[in-house]
mmCIF file of C-alpha atoms in Angstrom:
data_model
loop_
_atom_site.group_PDB
_atom_site.id
_atom_site.type_symbol
_atom_site.label_atom_id
_atom_site.label_comp_id
_atom_site.label_asym_id
_atom_site.label_seq_id
_atom_site.Cartn_x
_atom_site.Cartn_y
_atom_site.Cartn_z
ATOM 1 C CA MET A 1 -15.871 -4.499 28.228
ATOM 2 C CA VAL A 2 -14.698 -7.935 27.172
ATOM 3 C CA LEU A 3 -11.101 -8.231 26.037
ATOM 4 C CA ASN A 4 -10.398 -11.389 24.091
ATOM 5 C CA GLN A 5 -6.790 -11.476 22.982
ATOM 6 C CA ALA A 6 -7.291 -14.702 21.026
ATOM 7 C CA THR A 7 -9.334 -13.089 18.261
ATOM 8 C CA LEU A 8 -7.809 -11.771 15.067
ATOM 9 C CA LYS A 9 -10.225 -8.851 14.774
ATOM 10 C CA ARG A 10 -8.881 -5.344 14.439
ATOM 11 C CA ASP A 11 -9.750 -2.501 16.703
ATOM 12 C CA GLY A 12 -9.920 1.238 16.122
ATOM 13 C CA VAL A 13 -6.546 1.984 17.679
ATOM 14 C CA GLN A 14 -4.798 -0.588 15.510
ATOM 15 C CA ASP A 15 -6.450 0.837 12.385
ATOM 16 C CA TYR A 16 -5.502 4.376 13.406
ATOM 17 C CA VAL A 17 -1.860 3.491 14.041
ATOM 18 C CA SER A 18 -1.657 1.370 10.882
ATOM 19 C CA LEU A 19 -3.077 4.163 8.728
ATOM 20 C CA ARG A 20 -0.686 6.751 10.171
ATOM 21 C CA ALA A 21 2.364 4.499 9.933
ATOM 22 C CA THR A 22 1.662 3.472 6.347
ATOM 23 C CA ALA A 23 0.941 7.089 5.395
ATOM 24 C CA LEU A 24 4.334 8.142 6.767
ATOM 25 C CA ILE A 25 6.147 5.426 4.821
ATOM 26 C CA ILE A 26 4.272 6.273 1.608
ATOM 27 C CA ALA A 27 4.999 9.985 2.088
ATOM 28 C CA ALA A 28 8.708 9.359 2.740
ATOM 29 C CA TYR A 29 8.947 7.250 -0.423
ATOM 30 C CA ALA A 30 7.128 9.905 -2.449
ATOM 31 C CA VAL A 31 9.391 12.672 -1.102
ATOM 32 C CA PHE A 32 12.450 10.603 -2.029
ATOM 33 C CA ILE A 33 11.205 9.969 -5.578
ATOM 34 C CA VAL A 34 10.262 13.638 -6.101
ATOM 35 C CA GLY A 35 13.647 14.684 -4.703
ATOM 36 C CA TYR A 36 15.419 12.257 -7.014
ATOM 37 C CA LEU A 37 13.496 13.581 -10.011
ATOM 38 C CA ALA A 38 14.230 17.181 -9.038
ATOM 39 C CA LEU A 39 17.928 16.665 -8.337
ATOM 40 C CA THR A 40 18.836 14.429 -11.262
ATOM 41 C CA PRO A 41 20.133 16.769 -13.977
ATOM 42 C CA GLU A 42 19.367 14.479 -16.898
ATOM 43 C CA LEU A 43 16.893 11.722 -16.249
ATOM 44 C CA THR A 44 17.664 8.904 -18.631
ATOM 45 C CA TYR A 45 16.689 5.279 -18.751
ATOM 46 C CA GLU A 46 20.126 4.345 -17.428
ATOM 47 C CA ALA A 47 19.773 6.650 -14.408
ATOM 48 C CA TRP A 48 16.268 5.414 -13.625
ATOM 49 C CA SER A 49 17.275 1.789 -14.138
ATOM 50 C CA GLY A 50 20.356 2.307 -11.979
ATOM 51 C CA LEU A 51 18.213 3.653 -9.167
ATOM 52 C CA PHE A 52 15.975 0.594 -9.175
ATOM 53 C CA ASP A 53 18.871 -1.853 -9.583
ATOM 54 C CA ASN A 54 19.905 -0.962 -6.039
ATOM 55 C CA LEU A 55 18.728 -3.585 -3.535
ATOM 56 C CA ALA A 56 17.807 -0.928 -0.947
ATOM 57 C CA MET A 57 15.549 0.802 -3.481
ATOM 58 C CA LYS A 58 13.877 -2.491 -4.361
ATOM 59 C CA ALA A 59 13.276 -3.190 -0.669
ATOM 60 C CA ALA A 60 11.894 0.319 -0.119
ATOM 61 C CA THR A 61 9.601 -0.106 -3.112
ATOM 62 C CA ILE A 62 8.309 -3.460 -1.871
ATOM 63 C CA ILE A 63 7.687 -2.035 1.598
ATOM 64 C CA THR A 64 5.872 0.932 0.080
ATOM 65 C CA LEU A 65 3.735 -1.311 -2.139
ATOM 66 C CA VAL A 66 2.684 -3.381 0.873
ATOM 67 C CA CYS A 67 1.983 -0.187 2.843
ATOM 68 C CA ILE A 68 -0.197 1.079 0.001
ATOM 69 C CA MET A 69 -2.121 -2.203 0.074
ATOM 70 C CA VAL A 70 -2.615 -2.068 3.871
ATOM 71 C CA HIS A 71 -3.625 1.596 3.694
ATOM 72 C CA THR A 72 -6.074 0.800 0.899
ATOM 73 C CA ARG A 73 -7.590 -2.190 2.715
ATOM 74 C CA ILE A 74 -8.302 -0.188 5.880
ATOM 75 C CA GLY A 75 -9.617 2.797 3.944
ATOM 76 C CA LEU A 76 -11.870 0.637 1.776
ATOM 77 C CA TRP A 77 -13.237 -1.150 4.830
ATOM 78 C CA GLN A 78 -14.078 2.180 6.462
ATOM 79 C CA VAL A 79 -15.699 3.648 3.358
ATOM 80 C CA LEU A 80 -17.643 0.502 2.493
ATOM 81 C CA THR A 81 -19.016 0.063 6.007
ATOM 82 C CA ASP A 82 -20.075 3.714 6.103
ATOM 83 C CA TYR A 83 -21.695 4.034 2.681
ATOM 84 C CA VAL A 84 -22.726 0.581 1.441
ATOM 85 C CA LYS A 85 -25.590 -0.656 3.588
ATOM 86 C CA CYS A 86 -26.335 -3.934 1.789
ATOM 87 C CA SER A 87 -24.070 -6.538 3.395
ATOM 88 C CA THR A 88 -23.898 -8.714 0.280
ATOM 89 C CA MET A 89 -22.908 -5.785 -1.923
ATOM 90 C CA ARG A 90 -20.392 -4.638 0.695
ATOM 91 C CA SER A 91 -18.831 -8.107 0.816
ATOM 92 C CA VAL A 92 -18.604 -8.401 -2.963
ATOM 93 C CA LEU A 93 -17.161 -4.907 -3.354
ATOM 94 C CA GLY A 94 -14.713 -5.502 -0.519
ATOM 95 C CA PHE A 95 -13.552 -8.772 -2.061
ATOM 96 C CA VAL A 96 -13.123 -7.319 -5.559
ATOM 97 C CA LEU A 97 -11.352 -4.149 -4.387
ATOM 98 C CA ASN A 98 -9.053 -6.031 -2.017
ATOM 99 C CA LEU A 99 -8.253 -8.474 -4.814
ATOM 100 C CA MET A 100 -7.372 -5.503 -7.020
ATOM 101 C CA ALA A 101 -5.083 -4.107 -4.317
ATOM 102 C CA LEU A 102 -3.330 -7.475 -4.063
ATOM 103 C CA ALA A 103 -3.044 -7.624 -7.854
ATOM 104 C CA TYR A 104 -1.401 -4.181 -7.896
ATOM 105 C CA VAL A 105 1.210 -5.386 -5.413
ATOM 106 C CA ALA A 106 1.797 -8.551 -7.471
ATOM 107 C CA VAL A 107 2.202 -6.549 -10.682
ATOM 108 C CA GLY A 108 4.539 -4.158 -8.886
ATOM 109 C CA LEU A 109 6.677 -7.077 -7.754
ATOM 110 C CA PHE A 110 6.817 -8.503 -11.276
ATOM 111 C CA VAL A 111 7.819 -5.123 -12.687
ATOM 112 C CA LEU A 112 10.376 -4.529 -9.951
ATOM 113 C CA TRP A 113 12.023 -7.946 -10.072
ATOM 114 C CA GLY A 114 11.339 -8.592 -13.766
ATOM 115 C CA VAL A 115 13.980 -9.260 -16.366
#
């Protein structure tokens, strides 16, 4: 087995750990949001806006958005390599779907830090 540490290619262990770590962060964020919705007696625009005005909440949201993108990229790579046999089609689909994932993060940042 050749181990070349200079390459930027992923390996199975890195994908496994990345998927599990991002899943935990996404789940923790989702549990927090569901808990907030359940425990807030009257959910108004002011309460929701106040939650997202907090810098810690903005940071947690950004981290979660990036984790969703990483989770999506790895999952798409696995699904596309398993089910799309044509390499050209796989490359095009991978590019378009990864571009969409990046666009979702960009839109999320604009919404989060918007006026």
